[in-house]
Coordinates of C-alpha atoms in Angstrom, one line a residue:
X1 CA -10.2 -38.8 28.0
X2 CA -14.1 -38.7 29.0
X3 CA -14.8 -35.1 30.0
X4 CA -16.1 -36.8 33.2
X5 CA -12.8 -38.7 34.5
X6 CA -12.2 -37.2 37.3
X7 CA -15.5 -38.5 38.7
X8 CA -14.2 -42.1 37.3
X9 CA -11.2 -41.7 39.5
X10 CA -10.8 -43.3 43.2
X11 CA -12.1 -41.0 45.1
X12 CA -9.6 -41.4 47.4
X13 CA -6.8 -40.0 44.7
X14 CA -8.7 -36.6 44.7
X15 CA -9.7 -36.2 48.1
X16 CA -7.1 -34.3 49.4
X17 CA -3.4 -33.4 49.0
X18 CA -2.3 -33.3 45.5
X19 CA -5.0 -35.4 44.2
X20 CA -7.8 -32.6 44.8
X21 CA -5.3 -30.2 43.6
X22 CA -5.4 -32.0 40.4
X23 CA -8.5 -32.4 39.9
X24 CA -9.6 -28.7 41.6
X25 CA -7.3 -27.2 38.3
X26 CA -8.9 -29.8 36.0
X27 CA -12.6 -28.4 36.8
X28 CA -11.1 -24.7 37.1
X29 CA -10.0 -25.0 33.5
X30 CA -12.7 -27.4 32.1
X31 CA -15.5 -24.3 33.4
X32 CA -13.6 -22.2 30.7
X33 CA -14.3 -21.1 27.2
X34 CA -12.7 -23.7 24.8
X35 CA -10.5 -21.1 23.4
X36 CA -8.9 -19.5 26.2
X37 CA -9.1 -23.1 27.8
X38 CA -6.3 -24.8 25.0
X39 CA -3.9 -21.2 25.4
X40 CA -4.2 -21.8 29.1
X41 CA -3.3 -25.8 28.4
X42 CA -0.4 -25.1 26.0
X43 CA 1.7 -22.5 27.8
X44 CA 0.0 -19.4 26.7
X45 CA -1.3 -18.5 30.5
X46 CA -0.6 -14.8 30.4
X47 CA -2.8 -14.3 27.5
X48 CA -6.8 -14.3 28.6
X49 CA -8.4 -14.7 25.1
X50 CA -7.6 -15.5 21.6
X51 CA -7.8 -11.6 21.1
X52 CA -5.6 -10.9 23.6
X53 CA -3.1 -13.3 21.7
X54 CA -3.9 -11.7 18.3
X55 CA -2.7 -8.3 20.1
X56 CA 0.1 -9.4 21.0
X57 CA 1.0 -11.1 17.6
X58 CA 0.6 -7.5 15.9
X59 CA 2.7 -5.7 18.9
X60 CA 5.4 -7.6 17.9
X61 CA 5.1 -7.1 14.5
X62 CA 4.9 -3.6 14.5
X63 CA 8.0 -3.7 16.8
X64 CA 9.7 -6.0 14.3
X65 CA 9.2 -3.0 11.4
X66 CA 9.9 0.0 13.4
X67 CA 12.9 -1.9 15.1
X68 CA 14.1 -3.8 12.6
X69 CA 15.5 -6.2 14.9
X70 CA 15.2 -9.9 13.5
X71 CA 16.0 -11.9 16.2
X72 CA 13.8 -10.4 19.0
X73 CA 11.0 -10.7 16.5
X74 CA 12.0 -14.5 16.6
X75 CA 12.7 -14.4 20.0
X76 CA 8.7 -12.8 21.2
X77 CA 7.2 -15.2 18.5
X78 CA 9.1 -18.5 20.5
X79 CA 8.0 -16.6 23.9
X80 CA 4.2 -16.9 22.9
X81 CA 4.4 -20.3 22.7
X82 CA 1.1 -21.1 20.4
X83 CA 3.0 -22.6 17.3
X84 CA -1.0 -23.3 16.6
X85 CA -1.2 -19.5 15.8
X86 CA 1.4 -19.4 13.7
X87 CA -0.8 -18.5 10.7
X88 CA -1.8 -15.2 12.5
X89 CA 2.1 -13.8 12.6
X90 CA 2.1 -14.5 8.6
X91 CA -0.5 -12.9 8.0
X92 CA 0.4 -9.8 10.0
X93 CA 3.6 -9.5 8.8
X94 CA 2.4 -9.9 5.2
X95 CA -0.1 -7.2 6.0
X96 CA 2.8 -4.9 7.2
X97 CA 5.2 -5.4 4.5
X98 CA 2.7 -4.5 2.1
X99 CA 0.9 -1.5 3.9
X100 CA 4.7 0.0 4.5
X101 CA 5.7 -1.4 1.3
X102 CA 9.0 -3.1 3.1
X103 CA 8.1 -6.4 1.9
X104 CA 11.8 -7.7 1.9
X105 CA 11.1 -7.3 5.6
X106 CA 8.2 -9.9 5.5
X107 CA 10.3 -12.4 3.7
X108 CA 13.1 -12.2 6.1
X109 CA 11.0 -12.6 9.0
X110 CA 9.0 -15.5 7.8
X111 CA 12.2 -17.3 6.8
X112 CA 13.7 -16.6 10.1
X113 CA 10.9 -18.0 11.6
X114 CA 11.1 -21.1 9.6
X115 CA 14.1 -21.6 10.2
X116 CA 13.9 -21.7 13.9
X117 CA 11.4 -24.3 13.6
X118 CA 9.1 -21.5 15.4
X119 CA 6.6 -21.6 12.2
X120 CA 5.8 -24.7 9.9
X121 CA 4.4 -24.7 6.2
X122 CA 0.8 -25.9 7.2
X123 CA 0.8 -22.6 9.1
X124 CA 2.5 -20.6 6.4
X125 CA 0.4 -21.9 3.6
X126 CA -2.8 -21.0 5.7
X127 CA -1.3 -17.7 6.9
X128 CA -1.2 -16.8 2.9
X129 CA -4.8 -17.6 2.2
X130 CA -5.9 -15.2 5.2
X131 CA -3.6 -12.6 3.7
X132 CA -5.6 -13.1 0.4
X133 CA -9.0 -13.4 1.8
X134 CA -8.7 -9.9 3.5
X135 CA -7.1 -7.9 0.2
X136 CA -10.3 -5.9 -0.6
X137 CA -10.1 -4.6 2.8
X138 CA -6.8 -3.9 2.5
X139 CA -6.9 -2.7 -1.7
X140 CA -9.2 0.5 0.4
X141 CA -5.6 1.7 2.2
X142 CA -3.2 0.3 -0.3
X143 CA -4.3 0.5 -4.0
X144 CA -1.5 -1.5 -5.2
X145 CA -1.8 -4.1 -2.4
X146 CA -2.3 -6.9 -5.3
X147 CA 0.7 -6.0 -7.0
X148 CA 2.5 -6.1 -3.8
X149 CA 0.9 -9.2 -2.4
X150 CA 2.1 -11.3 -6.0
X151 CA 5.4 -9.9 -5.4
X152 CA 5.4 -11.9 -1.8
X153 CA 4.0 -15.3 -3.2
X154 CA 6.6 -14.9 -6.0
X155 CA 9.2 -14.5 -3.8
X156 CA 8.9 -17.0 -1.5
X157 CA 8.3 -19.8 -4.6
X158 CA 11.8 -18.3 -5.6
X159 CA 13.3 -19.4 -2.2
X160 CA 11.3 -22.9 -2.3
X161 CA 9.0 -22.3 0.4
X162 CA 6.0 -22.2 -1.4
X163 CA 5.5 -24.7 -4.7
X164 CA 5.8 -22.4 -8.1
X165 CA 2.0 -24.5 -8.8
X166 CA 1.2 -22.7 -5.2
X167 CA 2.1 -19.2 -5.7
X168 CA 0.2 -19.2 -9.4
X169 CA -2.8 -20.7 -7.2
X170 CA -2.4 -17.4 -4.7
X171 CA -1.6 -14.9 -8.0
X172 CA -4.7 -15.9 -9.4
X173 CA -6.7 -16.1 -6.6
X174 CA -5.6 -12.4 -6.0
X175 CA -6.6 -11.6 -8.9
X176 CA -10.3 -12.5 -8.3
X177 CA -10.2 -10.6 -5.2
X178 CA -9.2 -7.8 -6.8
X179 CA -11.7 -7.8 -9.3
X180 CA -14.3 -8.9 -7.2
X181 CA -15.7 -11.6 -9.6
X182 CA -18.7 -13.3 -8.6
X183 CA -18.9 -15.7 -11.6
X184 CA -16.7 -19.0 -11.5
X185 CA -14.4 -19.1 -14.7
X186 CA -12.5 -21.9 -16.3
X187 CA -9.0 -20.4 -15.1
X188 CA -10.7 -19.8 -11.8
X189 CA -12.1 -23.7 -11.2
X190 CA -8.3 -24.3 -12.5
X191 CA -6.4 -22.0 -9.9
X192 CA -8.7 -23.6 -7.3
X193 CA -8.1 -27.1 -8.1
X194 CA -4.5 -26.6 -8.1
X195 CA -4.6 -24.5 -4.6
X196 CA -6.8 -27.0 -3.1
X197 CA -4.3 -29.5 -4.2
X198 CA -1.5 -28.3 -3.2
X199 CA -2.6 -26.7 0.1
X200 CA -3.7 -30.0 1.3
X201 CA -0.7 -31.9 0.3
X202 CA 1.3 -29.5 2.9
X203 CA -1.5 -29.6 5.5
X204 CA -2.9 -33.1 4.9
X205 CA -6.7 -31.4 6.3
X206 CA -9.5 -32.5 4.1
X207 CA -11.7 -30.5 6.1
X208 CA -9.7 -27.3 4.8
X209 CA -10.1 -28.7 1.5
X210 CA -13.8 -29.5 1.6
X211 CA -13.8 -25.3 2.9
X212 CA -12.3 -24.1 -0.1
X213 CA -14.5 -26.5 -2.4
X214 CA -17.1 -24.6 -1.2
X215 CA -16.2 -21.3 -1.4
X216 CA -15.5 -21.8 -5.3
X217 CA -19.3 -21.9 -5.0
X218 CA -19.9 -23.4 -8.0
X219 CA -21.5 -27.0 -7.8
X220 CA -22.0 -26.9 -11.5
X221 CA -18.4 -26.9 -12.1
X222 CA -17.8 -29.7 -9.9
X223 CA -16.6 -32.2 -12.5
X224 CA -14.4 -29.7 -13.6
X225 CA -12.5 -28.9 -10.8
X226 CA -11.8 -32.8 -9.7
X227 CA -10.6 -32.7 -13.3
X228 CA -8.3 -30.0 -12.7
X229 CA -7.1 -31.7 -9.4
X230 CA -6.6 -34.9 -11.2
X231 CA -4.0 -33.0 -13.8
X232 CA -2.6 -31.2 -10.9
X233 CA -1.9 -34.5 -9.3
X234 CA -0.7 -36.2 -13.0
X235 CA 2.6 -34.0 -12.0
X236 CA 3.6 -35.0 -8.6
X237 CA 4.3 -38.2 -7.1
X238 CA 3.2 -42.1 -7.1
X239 CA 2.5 -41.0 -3.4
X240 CA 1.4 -38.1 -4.1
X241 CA -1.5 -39.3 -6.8
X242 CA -2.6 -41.4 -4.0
X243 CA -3.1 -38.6 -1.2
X244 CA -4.7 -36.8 -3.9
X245 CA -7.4 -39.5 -5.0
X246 CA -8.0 -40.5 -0.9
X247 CA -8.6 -36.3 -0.9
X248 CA -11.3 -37.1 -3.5
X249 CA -13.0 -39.9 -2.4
X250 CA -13.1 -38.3 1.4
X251 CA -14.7 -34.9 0.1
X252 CA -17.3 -37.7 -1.6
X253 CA -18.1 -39.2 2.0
X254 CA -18.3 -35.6 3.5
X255 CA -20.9 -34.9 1.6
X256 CA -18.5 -32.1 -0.4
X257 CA -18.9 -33.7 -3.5
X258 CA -21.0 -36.4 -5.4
X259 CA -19.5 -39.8 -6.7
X260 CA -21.6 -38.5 -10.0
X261 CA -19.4 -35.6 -10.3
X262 CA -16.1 -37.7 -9.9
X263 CA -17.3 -39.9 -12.6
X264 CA -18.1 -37.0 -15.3
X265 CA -14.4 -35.5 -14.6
X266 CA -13.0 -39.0 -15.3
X267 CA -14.8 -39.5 -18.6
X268 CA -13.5 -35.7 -19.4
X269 CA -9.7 -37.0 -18.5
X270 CA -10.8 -40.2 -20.8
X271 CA -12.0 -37.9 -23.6
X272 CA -9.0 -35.7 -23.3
X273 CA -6.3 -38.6 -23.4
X274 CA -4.9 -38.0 -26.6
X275 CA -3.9 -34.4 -26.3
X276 CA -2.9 -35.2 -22.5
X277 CA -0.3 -37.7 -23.9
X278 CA 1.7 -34.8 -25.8
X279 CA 2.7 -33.5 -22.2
X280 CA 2.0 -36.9 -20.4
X281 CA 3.4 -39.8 -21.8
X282 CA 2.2 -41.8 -19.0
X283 CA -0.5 -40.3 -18.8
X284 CA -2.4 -44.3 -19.3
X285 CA -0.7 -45.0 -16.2
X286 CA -1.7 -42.2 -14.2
X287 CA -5.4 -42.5 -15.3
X288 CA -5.5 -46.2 -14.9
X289 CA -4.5 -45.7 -11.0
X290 CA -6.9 -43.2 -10.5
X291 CA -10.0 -45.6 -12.0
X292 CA -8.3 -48.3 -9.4
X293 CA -8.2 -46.1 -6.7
X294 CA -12.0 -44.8 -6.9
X295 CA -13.2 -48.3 -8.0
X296 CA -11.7 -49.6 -4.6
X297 CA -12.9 -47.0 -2.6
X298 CA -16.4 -47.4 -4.0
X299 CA -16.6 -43.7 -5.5
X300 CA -16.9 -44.9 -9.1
X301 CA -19.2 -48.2 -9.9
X302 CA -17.7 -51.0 -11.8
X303 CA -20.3 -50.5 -14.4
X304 CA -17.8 -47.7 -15.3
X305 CA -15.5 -49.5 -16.7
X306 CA -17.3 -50.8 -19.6
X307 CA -17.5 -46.5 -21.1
X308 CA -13.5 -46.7 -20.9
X309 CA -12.4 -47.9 -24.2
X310 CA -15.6 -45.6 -26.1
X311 CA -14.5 -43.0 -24.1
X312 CA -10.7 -43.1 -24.7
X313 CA -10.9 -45.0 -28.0
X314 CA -10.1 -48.3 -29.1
X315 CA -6.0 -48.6 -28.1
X316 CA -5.9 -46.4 -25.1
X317 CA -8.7 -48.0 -23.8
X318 CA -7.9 -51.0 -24.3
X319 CA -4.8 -50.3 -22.1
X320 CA -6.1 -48.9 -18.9
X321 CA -8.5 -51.5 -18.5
X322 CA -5.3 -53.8 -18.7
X323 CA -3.8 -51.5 -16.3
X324 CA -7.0 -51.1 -14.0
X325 CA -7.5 -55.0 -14.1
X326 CA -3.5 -55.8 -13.1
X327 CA -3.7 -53.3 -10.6
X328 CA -7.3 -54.3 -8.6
X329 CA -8.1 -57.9 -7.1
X330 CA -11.2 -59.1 -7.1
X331 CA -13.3 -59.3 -4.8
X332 CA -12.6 -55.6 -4.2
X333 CA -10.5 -54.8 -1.0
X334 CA -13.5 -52.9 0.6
X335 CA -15.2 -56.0 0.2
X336 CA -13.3 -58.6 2.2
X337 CA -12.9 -55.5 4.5
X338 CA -16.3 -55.0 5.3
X339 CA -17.1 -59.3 5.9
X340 CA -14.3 -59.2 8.5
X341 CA -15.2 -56.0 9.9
X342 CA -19.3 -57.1 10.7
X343 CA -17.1 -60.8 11.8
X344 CA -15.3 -58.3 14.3
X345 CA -17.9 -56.3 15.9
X346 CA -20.7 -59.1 15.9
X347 CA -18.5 -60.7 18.1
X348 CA -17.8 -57.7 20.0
X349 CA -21.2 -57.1 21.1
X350 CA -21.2 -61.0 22.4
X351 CA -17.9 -60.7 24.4
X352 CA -17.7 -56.8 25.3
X353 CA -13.5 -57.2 24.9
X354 CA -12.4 -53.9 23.7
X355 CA -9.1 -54.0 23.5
X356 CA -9.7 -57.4 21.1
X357 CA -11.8 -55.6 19.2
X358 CA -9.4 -52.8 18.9
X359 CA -6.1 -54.7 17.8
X360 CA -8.2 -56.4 15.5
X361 CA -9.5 -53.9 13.7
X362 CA -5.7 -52.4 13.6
X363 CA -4.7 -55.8 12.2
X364 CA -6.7 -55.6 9.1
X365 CA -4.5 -52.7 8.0
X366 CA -7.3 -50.8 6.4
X367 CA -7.0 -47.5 6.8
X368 CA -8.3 -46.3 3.9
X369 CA -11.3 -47.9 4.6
X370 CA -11.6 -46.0 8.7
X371 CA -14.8 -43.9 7.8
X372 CA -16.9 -47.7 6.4
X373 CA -15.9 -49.0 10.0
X374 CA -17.5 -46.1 11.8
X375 CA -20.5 -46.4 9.7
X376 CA -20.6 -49.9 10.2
X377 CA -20.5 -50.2 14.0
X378 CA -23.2 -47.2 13.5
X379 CA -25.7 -49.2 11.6
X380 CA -24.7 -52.6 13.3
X381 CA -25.2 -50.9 16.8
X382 CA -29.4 -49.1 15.6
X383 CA -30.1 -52.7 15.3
X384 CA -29.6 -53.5 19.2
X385 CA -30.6 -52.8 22.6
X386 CA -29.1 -49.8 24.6
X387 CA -26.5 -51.9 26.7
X388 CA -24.8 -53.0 22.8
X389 CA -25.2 -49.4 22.1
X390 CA -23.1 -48.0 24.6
X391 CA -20.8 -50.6 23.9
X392 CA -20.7 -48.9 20.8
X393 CA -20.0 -45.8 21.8
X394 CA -17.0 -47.2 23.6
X395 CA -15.9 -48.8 20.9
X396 CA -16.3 -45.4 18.7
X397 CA -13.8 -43.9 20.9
X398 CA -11.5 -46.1 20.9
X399 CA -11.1 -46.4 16.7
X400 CA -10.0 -42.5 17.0
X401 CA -6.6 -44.5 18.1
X402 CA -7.4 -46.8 15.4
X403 CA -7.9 -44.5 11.9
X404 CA -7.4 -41.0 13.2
X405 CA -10.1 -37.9 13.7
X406 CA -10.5 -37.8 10.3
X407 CA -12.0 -41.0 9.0
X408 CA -14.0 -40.7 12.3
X409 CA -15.7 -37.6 11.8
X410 CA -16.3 -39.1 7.5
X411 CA -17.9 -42.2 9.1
X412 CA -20.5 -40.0 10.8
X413 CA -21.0 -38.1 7.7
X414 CA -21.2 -41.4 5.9
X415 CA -24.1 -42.7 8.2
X416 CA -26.0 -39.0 8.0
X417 CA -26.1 -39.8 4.4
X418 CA -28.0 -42.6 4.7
X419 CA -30.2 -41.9 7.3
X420 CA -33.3 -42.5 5.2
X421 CA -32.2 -46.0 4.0
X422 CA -31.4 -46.7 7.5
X423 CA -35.0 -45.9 8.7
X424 CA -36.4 -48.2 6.4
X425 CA -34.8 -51.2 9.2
X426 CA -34.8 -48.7 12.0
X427 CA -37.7 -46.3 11.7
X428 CA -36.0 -44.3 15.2
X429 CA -32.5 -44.4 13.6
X430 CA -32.6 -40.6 13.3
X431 CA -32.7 -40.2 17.3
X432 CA -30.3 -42.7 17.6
X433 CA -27.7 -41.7 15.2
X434 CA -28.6 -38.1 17.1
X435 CA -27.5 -40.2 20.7
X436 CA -24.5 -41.2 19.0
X437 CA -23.7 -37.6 17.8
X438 CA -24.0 -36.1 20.7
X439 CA -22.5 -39.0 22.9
X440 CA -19.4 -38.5 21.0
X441 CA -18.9 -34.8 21.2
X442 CA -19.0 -35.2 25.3
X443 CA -16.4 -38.0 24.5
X444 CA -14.3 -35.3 23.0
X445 CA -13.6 -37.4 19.7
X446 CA -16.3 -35.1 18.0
X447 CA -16.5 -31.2 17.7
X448 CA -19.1 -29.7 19.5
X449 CA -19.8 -28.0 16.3
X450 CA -20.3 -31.1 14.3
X451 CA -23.5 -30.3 12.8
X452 CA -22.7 -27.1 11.6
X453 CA -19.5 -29.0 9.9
X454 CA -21.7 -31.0 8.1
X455 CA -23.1 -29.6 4.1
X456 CA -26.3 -27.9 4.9
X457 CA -28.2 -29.9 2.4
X458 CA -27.8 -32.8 4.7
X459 CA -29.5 -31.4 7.7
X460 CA -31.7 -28.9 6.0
X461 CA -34.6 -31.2 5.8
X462 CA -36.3 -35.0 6.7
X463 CA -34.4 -36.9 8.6
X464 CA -31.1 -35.4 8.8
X465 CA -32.5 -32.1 9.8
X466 CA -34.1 -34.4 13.1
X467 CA -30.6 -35.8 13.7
X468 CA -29.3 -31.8 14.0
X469 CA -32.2 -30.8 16.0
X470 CA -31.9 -34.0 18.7
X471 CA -27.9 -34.0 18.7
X472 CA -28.9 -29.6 19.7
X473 CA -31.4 -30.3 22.2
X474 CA -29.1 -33.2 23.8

């Protein structure tokens, strides 16, 4: 909803009575900090703050150890009613089982809470990276807090609520803390490509994934890391593969990675096909999806596919390109996609009918391709006059409904990346991309922290750094 729709209301449904009641609590709670406002929203009233939330999470752990009493624990955990802050309670009682060293006490806890639905694995999962983030601080009260934190993660892989490719992610990655290693090793591009990998198969957030990418902080090692999440992927499912390639080609559009570092870790798979098939038999198979996949989605160029058989030699070559070839059409998806898609909203801006618009686009079933739309009404909308661009904007809303948060906020990354090209057309296309930006964050489909979302290299200079300074001072 537009933060202003209350003022789109009758005025006569708010002007007394229930009505202004309504719309007196909707003000009352839009005037507070975004925070405290979506505790107050979701049932946490009695709690002012985040940190008043955070205290109470560690009250009742503390309770839980002295007390020992299970179910209360469960019991104060369902009373806070912030399943959102579930990750907070894992980490606590992670923190506490390994500071009193009663870590069959954190097990049974966050079992019991998984059991009564009052904690999910999205929230477990990030719970555990918290917990391993903070171990230096906590190695200065608890020497042996590594030892005791691997004896958690191997636990819970025992009772099947972490994956065994998990927990070796979190053992190494505890490792590094430990150490304090500064420079990025094989094993450690490895343990990251399979923790990104599985982390974002339980919490489906590429964002979180992009996070991680960049706290490797290693962009040389790039190639080898989407490597390593390609051989990650080589052991999970057909469905799987696919979530695991989208996760790819996403980071690409966000800016995380570069299509030029996906291509180098495909030619290393290539290379490496021979000793892969010892442990992969269909290992042809798998790679041939994954050329498919990015070849679809635009992240490799089709110029690609003439390296494959030199690459992989002469017979397994030979293959994938059969497989690539039976498993694409040509033209490319994308293609046809984007021709119906400029059909769609040229005829949009003629006839203004939204909802037309809408189940059309939902029609073409592309959601893989959510982030080009956005782009497209983006660069379709710099050509024309301010009335077509606030249809736009209305429009931009609405394909949230269409293709999810997600593709949204890649399709405004997408378009940030080619700001220059677009100002060769539309030399003010960095204030009106800016316009865009900032109309969308008061439309609530943005952050308000978009910018500082975005990689840094994007906005640190040129053009894109005028798009971050308009979209601050609007």
């Amino acid at each position: 909803l537009p933060p202003v729709f209350i003022a789109l209301v009758p005025e006569r449904l708010v002007a007394e009575g229930r009505g202004e009641e309504v719309a007196v609590h909707v003000k009352a709670l839009l005037e507070q900090h975004s925070s405290t406002r979506i505790m107050n929203v979701w049932g946490s009233g009695a709690k002012g703050s985040v940190e008043e939330l955070k205290q109470s999470v560690e009250t009742l752990v503390e309770e839980y150890f002295v007390e020992g009493e299970l179910s209360e624990a469960v019991r104060c955990v369902q009373e806070l009613d912030a399943p959102f802050f579930g990750h907070e309670v894992v980490k606590r009682a992670v923190y506490r089982g390994v500071e009193k060293g009663e870590l069959r006490a954190a097990l049974n806890l966050i079992k019991a809470l998984l059991a009564a639905e009052s904690l999910d694995n999205h929230q477990l999962t990030k719970g555990l990276q918290r917990a391993v983030v903070g171990l230096p601080d906590l190695c200065l009260d608890v020497p042996n807090a590594p030892e005791r934190l691997r004896t958690i993660a191997d636990w819970l892989a025992f009772e099947n609520l972490v994956s065994p490719s998990f927990e070796q992610a979190v053992l190494q990655k505890t490792k590094e803390r430990q150490e304090g290693s500064s420079v990025p090793s094989h094993e450690k591009v490895k343990s990251y490509a399979s923790i990104i990998v599985e982390e974002f198969l339980v919490c489906q957030s590429a964002r979180d994934a992009g996070a991680s990418v960049q706290d490797l902080g290693a962009p040389t090692m790039h190639a080898d890391l989407v490597k390593g999440m390609l051989r990650v992927a080589m052991d999970k499912t057909d469905a799987e593969r696919g979530q695991v390639a989208d996760l790819i080609s996403s980071l690409c559009v966000r800016g995380v990675l570069e299509p030029g570092e996906v291509e180098a870790a495909m030619e290393l798979l290539l290379r490496g096909m021979a000793d892969l098939q010892l442990d992969l038999p269909k290992v042809e198979e798998y790679i041939s999806g994954f050329l498919a996949h990015f070849l679809e989605d635009r992240t490799l160029p089709e110029s690609f596919l003439a390296a494959v058989t030199t690459l992989a030699g002469e017979a397994s070559g030979q293959k994938v390109m059969a497989a690539v070839k039976g498993k694409l059409e040509l033209p490319l998806a994308v293609t046809v996609i984007k021709g119906k898609v400029k059909g769609i909203l040229e005829e949009y801006f003629v006839c203004g009918d939204l909802r037309e618009a809408e189940e059309r686009l939902r029609e073409l079933n592309a959601l893989r391709s959510g982030h080009e739309v956005v782009k497209r009404t983006l660069v379709l909308a710099m050509e024309k006059k301010n009335s077509d661009r606030e249809r736009a904007s209305v429009l931009l809303s609405a394909l949230t409904r269409v293709y999810g948060s997600e593709h949204f906020f890649e399709g405004f990354i997408h378009a940030l990346r080619s700001i220059d090209d677009l100002a060769l057309d539309t030399p003010s296309a960095a204030l009106v991309l800016g316009n865009f930006v900032a109309r969308a964050i008061v439309d609530d489909v943005l952050p308000p922290v978009f910018i500082a979302l975005v990689p840094e290299r994007l906005v640190a200079e040129g053009r894109g750094e005028e798009v971050a300074v308009h979209v601050k001072a609007l």
